[in-house]
Each structure stands twice: as C-alpha cells, then as structure tokens.
PDB file of C-alpha atoms in Angstrom:
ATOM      1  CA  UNK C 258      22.813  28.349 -13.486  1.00 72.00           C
ATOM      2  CA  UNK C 259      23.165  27.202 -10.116  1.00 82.00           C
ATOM      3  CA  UNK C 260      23.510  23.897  -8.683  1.00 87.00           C
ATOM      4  CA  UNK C 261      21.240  22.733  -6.209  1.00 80.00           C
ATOM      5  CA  UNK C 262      20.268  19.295  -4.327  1.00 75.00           C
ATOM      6  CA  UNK C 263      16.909  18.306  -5.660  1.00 70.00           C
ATOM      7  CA  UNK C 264      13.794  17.858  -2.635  1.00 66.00           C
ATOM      8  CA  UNK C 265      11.691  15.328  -1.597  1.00 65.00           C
ATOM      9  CA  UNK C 266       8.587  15.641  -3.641  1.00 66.00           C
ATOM     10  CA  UNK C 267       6.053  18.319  -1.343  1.00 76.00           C
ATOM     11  CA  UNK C 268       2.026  17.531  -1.660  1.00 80.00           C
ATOM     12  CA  UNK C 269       0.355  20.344  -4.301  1.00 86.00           C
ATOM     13  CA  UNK C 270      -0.082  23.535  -1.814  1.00 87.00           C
ATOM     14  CA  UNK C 271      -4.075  23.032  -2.013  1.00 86.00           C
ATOM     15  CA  UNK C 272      -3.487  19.423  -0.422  1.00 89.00           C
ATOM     16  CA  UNK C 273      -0.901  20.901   1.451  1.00 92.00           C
ATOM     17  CA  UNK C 274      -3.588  23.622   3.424  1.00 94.00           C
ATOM     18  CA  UNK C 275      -5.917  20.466   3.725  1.00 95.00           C
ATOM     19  CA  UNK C 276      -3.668  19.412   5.714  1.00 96.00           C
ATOM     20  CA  UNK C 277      -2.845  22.644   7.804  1.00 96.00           C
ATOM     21  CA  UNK C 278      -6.773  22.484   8.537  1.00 96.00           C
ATOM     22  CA  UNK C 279      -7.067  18.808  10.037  1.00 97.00           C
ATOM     23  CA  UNK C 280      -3.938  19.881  11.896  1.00 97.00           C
ATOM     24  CA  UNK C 281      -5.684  22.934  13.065  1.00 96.00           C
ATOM     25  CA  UNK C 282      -9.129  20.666  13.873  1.00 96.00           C
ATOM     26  CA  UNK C 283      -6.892  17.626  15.726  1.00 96.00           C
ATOM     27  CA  UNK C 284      -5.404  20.527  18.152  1.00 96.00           C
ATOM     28  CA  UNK C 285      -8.103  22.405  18.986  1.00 95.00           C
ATOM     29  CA  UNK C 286     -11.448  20.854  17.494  1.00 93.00           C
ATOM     30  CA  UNK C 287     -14.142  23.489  16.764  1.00 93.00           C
ATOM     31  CA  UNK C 288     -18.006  22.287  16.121  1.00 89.00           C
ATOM     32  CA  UNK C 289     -18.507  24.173  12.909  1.00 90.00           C
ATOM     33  CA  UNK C 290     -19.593  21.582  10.459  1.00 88.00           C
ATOM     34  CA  UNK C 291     -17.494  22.358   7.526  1.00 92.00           C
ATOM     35  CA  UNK C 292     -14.300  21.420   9.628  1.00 94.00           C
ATOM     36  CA  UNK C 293     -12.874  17.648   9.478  1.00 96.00           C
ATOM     37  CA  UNK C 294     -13.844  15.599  11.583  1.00 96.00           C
ATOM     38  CA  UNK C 295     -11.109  13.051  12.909  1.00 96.00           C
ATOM     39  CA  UNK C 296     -11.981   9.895  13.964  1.00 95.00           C
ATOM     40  CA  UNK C 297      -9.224   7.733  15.930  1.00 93.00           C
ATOM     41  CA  UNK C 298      -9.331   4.207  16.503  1.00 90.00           C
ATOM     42  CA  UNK C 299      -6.879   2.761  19.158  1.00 87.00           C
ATOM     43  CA  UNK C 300      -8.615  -0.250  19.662  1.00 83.00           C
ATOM     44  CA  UNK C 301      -6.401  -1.835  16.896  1.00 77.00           C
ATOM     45  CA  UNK C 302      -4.371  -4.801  17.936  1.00 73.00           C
ATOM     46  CA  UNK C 303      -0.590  -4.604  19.148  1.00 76.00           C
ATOM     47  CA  UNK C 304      -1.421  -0.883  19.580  1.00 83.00           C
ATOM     48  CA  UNK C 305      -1.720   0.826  16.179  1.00 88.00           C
ATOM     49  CA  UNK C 306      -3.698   3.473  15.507  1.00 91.00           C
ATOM     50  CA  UNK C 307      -6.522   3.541  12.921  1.00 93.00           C
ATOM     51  CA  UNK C 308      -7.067   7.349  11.925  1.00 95.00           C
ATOM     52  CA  UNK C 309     -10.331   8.236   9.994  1.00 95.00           C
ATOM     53  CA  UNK C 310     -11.118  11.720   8.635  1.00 97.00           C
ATOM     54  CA  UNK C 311     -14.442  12.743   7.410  1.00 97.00           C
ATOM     55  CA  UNK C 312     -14.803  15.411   5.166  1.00 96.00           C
ATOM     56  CA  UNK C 313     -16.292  16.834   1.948  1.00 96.00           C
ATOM     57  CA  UNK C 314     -13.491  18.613   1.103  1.00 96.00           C
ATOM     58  CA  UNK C 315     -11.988  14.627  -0.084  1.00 96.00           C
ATOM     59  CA  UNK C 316     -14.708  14.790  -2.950  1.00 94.00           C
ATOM     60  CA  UNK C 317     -12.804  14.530  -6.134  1.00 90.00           C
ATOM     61  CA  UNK C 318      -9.287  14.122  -4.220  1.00 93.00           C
ATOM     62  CA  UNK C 319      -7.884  10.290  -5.018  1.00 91.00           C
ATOM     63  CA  UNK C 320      -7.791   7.991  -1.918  1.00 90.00           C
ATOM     64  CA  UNK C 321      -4.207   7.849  -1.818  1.00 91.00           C
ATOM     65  CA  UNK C 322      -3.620  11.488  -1.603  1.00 93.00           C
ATOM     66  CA  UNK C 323      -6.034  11.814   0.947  1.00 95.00           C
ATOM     67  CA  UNK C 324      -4.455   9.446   3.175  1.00 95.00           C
ATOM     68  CA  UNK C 325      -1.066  10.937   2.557  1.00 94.00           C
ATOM     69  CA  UNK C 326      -2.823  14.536   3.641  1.00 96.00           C
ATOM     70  CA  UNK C 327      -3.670  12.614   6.815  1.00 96.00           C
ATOM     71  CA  UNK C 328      -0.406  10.947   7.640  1.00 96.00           C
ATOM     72  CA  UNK C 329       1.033  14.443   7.321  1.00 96.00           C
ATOM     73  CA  UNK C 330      -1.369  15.981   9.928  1.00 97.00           C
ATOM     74  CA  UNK C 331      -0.717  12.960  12.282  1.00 96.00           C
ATOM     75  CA  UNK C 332       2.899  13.584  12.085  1.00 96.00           C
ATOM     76  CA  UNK C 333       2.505  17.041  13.047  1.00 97.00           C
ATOM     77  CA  UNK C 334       0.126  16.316  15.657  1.00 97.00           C
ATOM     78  CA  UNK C 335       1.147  13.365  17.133  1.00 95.00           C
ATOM     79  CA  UNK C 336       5.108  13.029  16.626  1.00 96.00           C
ATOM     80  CA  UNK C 337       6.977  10.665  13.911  1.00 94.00           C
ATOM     81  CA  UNK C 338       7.316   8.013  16.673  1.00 94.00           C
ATOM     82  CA  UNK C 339       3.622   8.046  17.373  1.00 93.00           C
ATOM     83  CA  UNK C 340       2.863   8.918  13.824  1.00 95.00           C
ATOM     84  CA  UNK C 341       4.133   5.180  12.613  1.00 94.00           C
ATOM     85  CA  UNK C 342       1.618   3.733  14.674  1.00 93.00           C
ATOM     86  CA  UNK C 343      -0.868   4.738  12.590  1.00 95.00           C
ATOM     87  CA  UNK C 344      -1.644   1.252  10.253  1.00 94.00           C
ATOM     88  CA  UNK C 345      -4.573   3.387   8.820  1.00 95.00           C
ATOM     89  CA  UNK C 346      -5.176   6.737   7.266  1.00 96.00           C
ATOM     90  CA  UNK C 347      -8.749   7.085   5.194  1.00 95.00           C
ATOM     91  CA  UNK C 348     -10.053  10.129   4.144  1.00 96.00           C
ATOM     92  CA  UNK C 349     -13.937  10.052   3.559  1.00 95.00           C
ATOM     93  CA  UNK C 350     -16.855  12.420   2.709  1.00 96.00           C
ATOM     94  CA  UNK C 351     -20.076  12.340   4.872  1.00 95.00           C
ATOM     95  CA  UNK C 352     -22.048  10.369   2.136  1.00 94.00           C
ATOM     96  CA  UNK C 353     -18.689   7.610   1.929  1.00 92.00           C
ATOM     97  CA  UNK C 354     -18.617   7.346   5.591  1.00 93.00           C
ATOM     98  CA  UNK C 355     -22.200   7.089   5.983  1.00 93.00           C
ATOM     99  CA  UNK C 356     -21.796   3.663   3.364  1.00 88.00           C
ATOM    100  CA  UNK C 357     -19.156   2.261   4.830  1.00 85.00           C
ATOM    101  CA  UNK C 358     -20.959   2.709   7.986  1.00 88.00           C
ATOM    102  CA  UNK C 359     -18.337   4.710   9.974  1.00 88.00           C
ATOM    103  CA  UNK C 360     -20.070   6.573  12.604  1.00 89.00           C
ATOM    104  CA  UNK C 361     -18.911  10.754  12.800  1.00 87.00           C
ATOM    105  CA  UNK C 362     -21.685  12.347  14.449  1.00 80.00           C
TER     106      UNK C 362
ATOM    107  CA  UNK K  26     -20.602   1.654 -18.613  1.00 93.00           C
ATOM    108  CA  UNK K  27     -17.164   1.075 -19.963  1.00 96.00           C
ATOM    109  CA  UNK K  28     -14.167  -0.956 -17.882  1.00 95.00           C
ATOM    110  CA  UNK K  29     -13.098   1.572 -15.897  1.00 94.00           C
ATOM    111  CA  UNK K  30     -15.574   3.332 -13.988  1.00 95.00           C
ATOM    112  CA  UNK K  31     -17.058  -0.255 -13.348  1.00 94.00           C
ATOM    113  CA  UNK K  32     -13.320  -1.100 -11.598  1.00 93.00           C
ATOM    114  CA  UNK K  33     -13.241   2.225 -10.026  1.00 89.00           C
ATOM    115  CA  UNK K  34     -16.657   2.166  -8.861  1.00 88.00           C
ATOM    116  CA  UNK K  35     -15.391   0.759  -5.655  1.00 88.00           C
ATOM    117  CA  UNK K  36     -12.340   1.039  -4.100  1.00 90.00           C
ATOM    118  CA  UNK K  37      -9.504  -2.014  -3.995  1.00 94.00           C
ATOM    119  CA  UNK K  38      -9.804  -4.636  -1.211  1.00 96.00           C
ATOM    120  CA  UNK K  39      -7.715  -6.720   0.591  1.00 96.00           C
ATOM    121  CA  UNK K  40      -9.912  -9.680  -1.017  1.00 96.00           C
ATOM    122  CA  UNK K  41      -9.439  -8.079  -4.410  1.00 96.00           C
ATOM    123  CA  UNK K  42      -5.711  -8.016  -3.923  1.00 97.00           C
ATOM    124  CA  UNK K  43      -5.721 -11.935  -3.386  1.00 96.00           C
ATOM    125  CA  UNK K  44      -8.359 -12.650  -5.902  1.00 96.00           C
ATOM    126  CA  UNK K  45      -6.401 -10.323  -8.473  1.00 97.00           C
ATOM    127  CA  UNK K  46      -2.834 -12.064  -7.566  1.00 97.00           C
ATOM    128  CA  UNK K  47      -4.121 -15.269  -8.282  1.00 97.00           C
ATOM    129  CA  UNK K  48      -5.421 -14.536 -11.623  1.00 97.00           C
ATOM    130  CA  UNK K  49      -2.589 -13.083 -12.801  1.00 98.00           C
ATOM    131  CA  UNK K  50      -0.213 -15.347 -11.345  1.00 98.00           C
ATOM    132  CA  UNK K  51      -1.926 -17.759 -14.141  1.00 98.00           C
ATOM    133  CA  UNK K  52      -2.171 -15.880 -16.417  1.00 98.00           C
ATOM    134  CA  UNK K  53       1.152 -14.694 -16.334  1.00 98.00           C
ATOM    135  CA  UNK K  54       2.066 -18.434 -16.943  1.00 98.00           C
ATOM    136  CA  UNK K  55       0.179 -18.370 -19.738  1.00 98.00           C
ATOM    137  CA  UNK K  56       2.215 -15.657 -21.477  1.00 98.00           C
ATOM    138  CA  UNK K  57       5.327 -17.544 -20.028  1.00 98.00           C
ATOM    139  CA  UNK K  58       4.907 -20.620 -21.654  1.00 98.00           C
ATOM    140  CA  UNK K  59       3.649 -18.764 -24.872  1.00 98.00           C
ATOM    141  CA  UNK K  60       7.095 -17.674 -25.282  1.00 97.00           C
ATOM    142  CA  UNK K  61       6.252 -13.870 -24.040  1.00 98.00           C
ATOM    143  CA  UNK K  62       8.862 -13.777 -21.571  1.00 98.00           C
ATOM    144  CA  UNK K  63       9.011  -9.917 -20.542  1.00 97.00           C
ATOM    145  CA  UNK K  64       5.198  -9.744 -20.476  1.00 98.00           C
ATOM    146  CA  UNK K  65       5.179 -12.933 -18.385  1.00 98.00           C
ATOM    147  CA  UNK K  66       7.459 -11.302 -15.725  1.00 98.00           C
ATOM    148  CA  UNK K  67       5.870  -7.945 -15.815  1.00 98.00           C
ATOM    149  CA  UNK K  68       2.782  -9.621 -14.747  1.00 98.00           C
ATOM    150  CA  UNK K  69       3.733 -12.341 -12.187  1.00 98.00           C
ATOM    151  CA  UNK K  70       5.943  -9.658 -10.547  1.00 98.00           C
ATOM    152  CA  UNK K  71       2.386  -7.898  -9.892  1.00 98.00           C
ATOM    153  CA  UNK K  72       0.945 -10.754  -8.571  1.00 98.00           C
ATOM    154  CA  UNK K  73       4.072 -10.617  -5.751  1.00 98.00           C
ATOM    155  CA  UNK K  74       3.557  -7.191  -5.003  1.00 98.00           C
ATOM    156  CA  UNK K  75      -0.090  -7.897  -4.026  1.00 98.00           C
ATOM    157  CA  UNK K  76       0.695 -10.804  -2.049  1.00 98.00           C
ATOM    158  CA  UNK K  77       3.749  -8.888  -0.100  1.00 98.00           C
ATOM    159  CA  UNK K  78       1.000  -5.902   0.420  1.00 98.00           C
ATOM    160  CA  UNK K  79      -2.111  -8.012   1.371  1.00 98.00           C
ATOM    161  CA  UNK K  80       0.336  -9.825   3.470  1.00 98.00           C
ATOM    162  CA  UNK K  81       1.680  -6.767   5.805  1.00 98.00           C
ATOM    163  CA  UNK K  82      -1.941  -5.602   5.757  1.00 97.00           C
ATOM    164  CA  UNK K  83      -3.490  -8.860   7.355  1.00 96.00           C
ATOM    165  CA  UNK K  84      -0.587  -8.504   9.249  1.00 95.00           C
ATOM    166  CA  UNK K  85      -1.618  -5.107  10.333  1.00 93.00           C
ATOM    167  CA  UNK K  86      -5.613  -6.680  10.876  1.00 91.00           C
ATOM    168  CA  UNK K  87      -6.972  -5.403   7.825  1.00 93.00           C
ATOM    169  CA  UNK K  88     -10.265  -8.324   7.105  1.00 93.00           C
ATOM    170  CA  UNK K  89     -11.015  -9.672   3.322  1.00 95.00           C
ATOM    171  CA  UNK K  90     -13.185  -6.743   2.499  1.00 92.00           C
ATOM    172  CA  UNK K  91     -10.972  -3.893   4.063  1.00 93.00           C
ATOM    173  CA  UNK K  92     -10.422  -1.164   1.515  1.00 93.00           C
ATOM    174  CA  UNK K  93      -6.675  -1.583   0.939  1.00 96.00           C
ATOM    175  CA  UNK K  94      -5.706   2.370  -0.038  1.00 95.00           C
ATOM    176  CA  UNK K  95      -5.642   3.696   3.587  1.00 95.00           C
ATOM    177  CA  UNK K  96      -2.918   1.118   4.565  1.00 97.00           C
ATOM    178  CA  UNK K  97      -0.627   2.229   1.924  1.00 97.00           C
ATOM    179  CA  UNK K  98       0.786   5.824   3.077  1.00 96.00           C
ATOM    180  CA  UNK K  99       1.093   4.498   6.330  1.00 97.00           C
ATOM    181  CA  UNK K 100       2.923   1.872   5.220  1.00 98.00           C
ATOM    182  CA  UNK K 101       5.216   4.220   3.330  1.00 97.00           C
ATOM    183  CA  UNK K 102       6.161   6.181   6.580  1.00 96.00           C
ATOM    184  CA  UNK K 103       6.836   3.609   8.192  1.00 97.00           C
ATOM    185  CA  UNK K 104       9.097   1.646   5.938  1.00 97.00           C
ATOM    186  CA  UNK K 105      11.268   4.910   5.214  1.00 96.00           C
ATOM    187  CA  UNK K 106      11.664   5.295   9.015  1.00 96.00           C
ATOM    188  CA  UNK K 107      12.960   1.726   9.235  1.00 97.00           C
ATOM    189  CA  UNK K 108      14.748   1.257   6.203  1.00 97.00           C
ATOM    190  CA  UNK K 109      15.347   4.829   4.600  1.00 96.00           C
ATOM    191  CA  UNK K 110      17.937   3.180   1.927  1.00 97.00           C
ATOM    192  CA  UNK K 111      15.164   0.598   0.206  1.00 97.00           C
ATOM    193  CA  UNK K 112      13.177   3.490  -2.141  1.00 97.00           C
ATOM    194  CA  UNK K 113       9.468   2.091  -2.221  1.00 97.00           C
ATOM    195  CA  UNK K 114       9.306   3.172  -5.838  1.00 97.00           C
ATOM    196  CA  UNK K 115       6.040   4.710  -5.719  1.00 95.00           C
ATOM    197  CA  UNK K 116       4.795   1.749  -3.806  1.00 96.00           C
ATOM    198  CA  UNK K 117       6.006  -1.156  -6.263  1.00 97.00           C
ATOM    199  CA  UNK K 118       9.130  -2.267  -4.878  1.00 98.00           C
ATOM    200  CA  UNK K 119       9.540  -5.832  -4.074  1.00 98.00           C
ATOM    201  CA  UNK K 120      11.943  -5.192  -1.914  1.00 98.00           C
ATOM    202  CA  UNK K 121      10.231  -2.452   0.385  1.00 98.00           C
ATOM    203  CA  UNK K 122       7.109  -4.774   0.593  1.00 98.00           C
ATOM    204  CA  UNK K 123       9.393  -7.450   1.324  1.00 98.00           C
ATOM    205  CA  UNK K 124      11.237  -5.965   4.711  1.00 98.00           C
ATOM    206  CA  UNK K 125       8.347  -4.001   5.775  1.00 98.00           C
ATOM    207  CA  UNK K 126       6.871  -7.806   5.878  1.00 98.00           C
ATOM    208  CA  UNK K 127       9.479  -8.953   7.806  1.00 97.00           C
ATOM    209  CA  UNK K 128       9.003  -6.091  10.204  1.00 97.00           C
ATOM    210  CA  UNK K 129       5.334  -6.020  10.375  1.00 96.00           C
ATOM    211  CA  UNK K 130       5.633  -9.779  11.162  1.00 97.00           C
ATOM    212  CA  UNK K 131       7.903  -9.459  14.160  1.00 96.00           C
ATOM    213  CA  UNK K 132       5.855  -7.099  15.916  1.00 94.00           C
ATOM    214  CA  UNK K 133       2.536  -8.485  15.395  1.00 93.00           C
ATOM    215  CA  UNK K 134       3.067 -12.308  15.546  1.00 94.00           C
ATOM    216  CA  UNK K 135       6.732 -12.853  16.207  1.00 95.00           C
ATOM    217  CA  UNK K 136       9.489 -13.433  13.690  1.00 94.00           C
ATOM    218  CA  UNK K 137       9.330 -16.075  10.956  1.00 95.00           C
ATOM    219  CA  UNK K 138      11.042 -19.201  11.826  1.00 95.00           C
ATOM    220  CA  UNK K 139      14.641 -18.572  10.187  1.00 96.00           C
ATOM    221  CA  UNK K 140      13.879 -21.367   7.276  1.00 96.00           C
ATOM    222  CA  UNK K 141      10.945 -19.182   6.237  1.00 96.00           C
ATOM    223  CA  UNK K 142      12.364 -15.756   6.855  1.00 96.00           C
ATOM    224  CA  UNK K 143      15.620 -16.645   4.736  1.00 97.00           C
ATOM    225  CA  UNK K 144      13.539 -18.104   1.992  1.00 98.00           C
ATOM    226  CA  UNK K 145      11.332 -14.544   2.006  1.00 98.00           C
ATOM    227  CA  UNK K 146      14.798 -12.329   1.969  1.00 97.00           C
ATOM    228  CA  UNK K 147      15.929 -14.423  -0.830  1.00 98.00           C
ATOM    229  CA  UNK K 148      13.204 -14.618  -2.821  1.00 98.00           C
ATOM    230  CA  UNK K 149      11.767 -10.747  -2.993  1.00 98.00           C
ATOM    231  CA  UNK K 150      15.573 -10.147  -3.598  1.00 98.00           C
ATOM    232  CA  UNK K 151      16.061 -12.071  -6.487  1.00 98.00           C
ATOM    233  CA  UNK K 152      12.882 -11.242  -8.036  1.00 98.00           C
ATOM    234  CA  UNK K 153      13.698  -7.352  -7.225  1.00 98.00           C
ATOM    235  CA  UNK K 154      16.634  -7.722  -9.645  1.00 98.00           C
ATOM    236  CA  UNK K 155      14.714  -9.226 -12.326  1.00 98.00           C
ATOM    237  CA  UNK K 156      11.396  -7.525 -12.083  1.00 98.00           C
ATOM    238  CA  UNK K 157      10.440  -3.622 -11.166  1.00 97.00           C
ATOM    239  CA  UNK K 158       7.816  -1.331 -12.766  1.00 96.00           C
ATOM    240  CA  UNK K 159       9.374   0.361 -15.054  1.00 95.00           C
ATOM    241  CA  UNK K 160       9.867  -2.584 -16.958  1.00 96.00           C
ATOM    242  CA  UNK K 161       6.822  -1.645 -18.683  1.00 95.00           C
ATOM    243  CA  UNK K 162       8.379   0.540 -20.894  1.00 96.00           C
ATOM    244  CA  UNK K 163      11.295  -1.622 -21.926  1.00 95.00           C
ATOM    245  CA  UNK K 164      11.344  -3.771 -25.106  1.00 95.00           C
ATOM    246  CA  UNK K 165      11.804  -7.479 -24.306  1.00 96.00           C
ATOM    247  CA  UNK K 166      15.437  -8.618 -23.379  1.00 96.00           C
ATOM    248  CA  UNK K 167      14.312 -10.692 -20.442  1.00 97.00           C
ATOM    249  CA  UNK K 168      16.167 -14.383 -20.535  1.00 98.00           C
ATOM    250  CA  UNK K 169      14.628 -18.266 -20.749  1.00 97.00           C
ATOM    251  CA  UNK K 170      16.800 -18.731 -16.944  1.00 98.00           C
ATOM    252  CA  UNK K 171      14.987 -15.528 -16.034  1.00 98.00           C
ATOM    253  CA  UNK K 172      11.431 -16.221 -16.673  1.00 98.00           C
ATOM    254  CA  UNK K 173      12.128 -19.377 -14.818  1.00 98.00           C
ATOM    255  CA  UNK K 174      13.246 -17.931 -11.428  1.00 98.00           C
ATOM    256  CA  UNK K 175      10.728 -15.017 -11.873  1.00 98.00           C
ATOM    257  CA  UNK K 176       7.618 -17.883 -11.826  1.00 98.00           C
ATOM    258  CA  UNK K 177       9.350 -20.080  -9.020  1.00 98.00           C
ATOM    259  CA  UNK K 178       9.589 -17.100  -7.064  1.00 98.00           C
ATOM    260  CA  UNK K 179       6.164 -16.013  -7.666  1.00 98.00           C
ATOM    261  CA  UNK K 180       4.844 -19.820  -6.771  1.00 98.00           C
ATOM    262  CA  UNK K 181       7.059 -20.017  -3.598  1.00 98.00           C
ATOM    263  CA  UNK K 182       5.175 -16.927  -2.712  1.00 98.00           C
ATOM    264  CA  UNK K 183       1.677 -17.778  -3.847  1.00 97.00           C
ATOM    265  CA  UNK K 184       2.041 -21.299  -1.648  1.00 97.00           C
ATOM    266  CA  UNK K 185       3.102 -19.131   1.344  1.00 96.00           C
ATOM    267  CA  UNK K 186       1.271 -16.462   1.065  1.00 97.00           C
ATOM    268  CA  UNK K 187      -1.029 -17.472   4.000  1.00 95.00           C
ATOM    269  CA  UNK K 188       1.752 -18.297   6.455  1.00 96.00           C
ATOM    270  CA  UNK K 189       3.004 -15.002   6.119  1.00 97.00           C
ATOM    271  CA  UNK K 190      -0.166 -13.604   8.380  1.00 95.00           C
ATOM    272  CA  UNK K 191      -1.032 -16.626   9.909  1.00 92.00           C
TER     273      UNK K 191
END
C-alpha cells in the first residue's frame, strides 16, 4: 500500500460548488435571482472588510460552514492578502437577512 | 420545546459569549472546590476561550449583540497566515486565540503595554498546557497545583478581559 502525505481537510464537493458559484457571481454578477448576492462592507474600522452573502441555498447549511464557503470565494476573488481583511464572513437566506435587517435588494 | 432547539433558536452573540464565560467561570469553581478537579478545568478553560474570542472580536468592532459565527473562519485564515505553527484545534486552542489577540490588538488599538502583553503570553500558555478540548474524553488525572493555576489563570483573564478591547 502506498505511502502518502495526508491533506488539509477540503469542504464536502456540494459546499465546495457553493463556493465556485459566489466566485462566479463576485466576478461577473448576473441579476437572475437565484444567484448570491454579495454584500461588502468596507466601512469597517482600520480597513477590514465585512463580507455578507445572501442566499437560499444556506438553508439547512450550519453558520460556520457557510462562512468558511465565503472565505474561500473571497480568497479566490480577492487575493490571500486582501482575503485576511475580511473580519466578517455571514452567509444568510433572504428571510435571515430580512430579520437581521441587512438590506440586499 | 426541549434545550436545544431553544439554544439554537438563535445564533451565539458576542454578549452571549461574555454572559456564558462568566457563568461558567463560577461554576467551574464550584466543581473546583467540590473536589472535581478535571471537570473544574474542562470548564474554566471554556470560559478563557470565550473571553480570548469575544476579545479579538470587539477588537475587530463586533457590538454586544453581533452574531459571533461569521468572525470565526475569518479569524482562522488569518491566524494560520500569521502563525501557521499554532494549530487552532478546530477553533479551541488557547493558544491560537491568545496570539491572534495579540495581533488583532496591535493593529486596531496599538500593542499592549509590555506588563500586560507578557502577563497574556504567559497566561494562555500555561493554561494551553494544562487545559485543551480533548480533555473531555480523558478520565481525571488532573493535579491539586493544577486546578490552582488553571482558576488563577482564568481570574487574571476574567479581571482583564475588558482591557483587552478597550
């Protein structure tokens, strides 16, 4: 049996092509309404970035997960040196972002 | 409705985090001093962890009621870009918490004075060797000497908790 170095832990491959989709949204954002919708917040203090993406493909994905999903797609859109800017990553469907009050249309 | 879906009906808070360090800061002392040494630990060590967390995310502006899950993965990048060699251990580490602290405290509001800052790097240090999550699973071998640095650890951090993001 062969010997191999294990890997860094990869997200499941159906958080994995959430991601690929916010990705695809942040670069070139499309109106259709059952795309994510990514909120960004650079009003934070000492420059960090608050990132906020609304979407009801979250429902029944666990908060943390869903912010991991989004720190992926900022990496890959913004850079890692941008990227750890980012202080805040929330994933939300329409009917959470419409209690917390977040604003997305 | 049973405990559970009454906790997770809403998510975590930076205010929960303090609220929820406190209490079990005392009630860890209660096991402590009932002679339930390991428990005692397992629990004040929690009450650290949310106080190192709340801490970095005050730090990074998060308000009493700011849900406290979105500051966590960001947290984690960050940290393993700094410090690559301190393993968060699925978010629990003393340690991690600890520097990222330290870090998060420079760039915001300037670096602790050194008194403060070399109290900090002892203290999550010492209480990293004693306490980590996995404890959980282990029967009780922790000592009388250990229970005792484990709760003036966790006191030196609950009385400073509010200079850390102040």
């Amino acid at each position: 049996m062969p010997v191999k170095d294990m890997t860094e832990r990869q997200p499941t491959p159906a958080v994995a092509e959430l991601t690929r989709l916010i990705v695809q949204e942040w670069q070139h954002p499309t109106e259709r309404p059952d795309q994510p919708i990514v909120l960004l917040d650079r009003s934070a203090p000492g420059g960090a970035r608050h990132v906020f993406v609304v979407w009801d493909r979250w429902e029944n994905l666990e908060q943390l997960q869903r912010s991991e999903a989004i720190m992926d797609a900022a990496e890959a859109v913004l850079g890692k040196a941008e990227s750890l800017k980012v202080t805040v990553a929330m994933g939300l469907t329409k009917e959470e972002a419409k209690r917390l009050n977040i604003r997305f249309d | 409705m049973p405990l559970r879906p009454r906790l997770e009906a809403n998510p975590e808070t930076v205010q929960d985090f303090e609220l929820a360090s406190e209490q079990k800061y005392w009630e860890a002392l209660e096991l402590m001093t009932a002679g339930h040494r390991a428990g005692g630990i397992y629990l004040i060590g929690y009450a650290v962890e949310m106080w190192l967390k709340a801490a970095c995310f005050r730090l990074d502006g998060a308000g009493p009621g700011h849900a406290v899950r979105p500051y966590l993965a960001p947290a984690r990048r960050l940290g393993q870009a700094l410090f690559p060699a301190i393993p968060d251990e699925s978010y629990h580490s003393v340690n991690f918490w600890g520097e990222l602290l330290r870090h998060k405290r420079r760039v915001t509001l300037g670096a602790f004075d050194h008194a403060l800052e070399a109290a900090l790097s002892l203290r999550f240090t010492r209480l990293h060797t004693i306490w980590w999550i996995e404890m959980r699973y282990r029967p009780d071998q922790a000592l009388p000497a250990e229970v005792n640095t484990a709760f003036e650890d966790a006191t030196w951090f609950r009385d400073s908790y509010v200079s850390f993001w102040r």
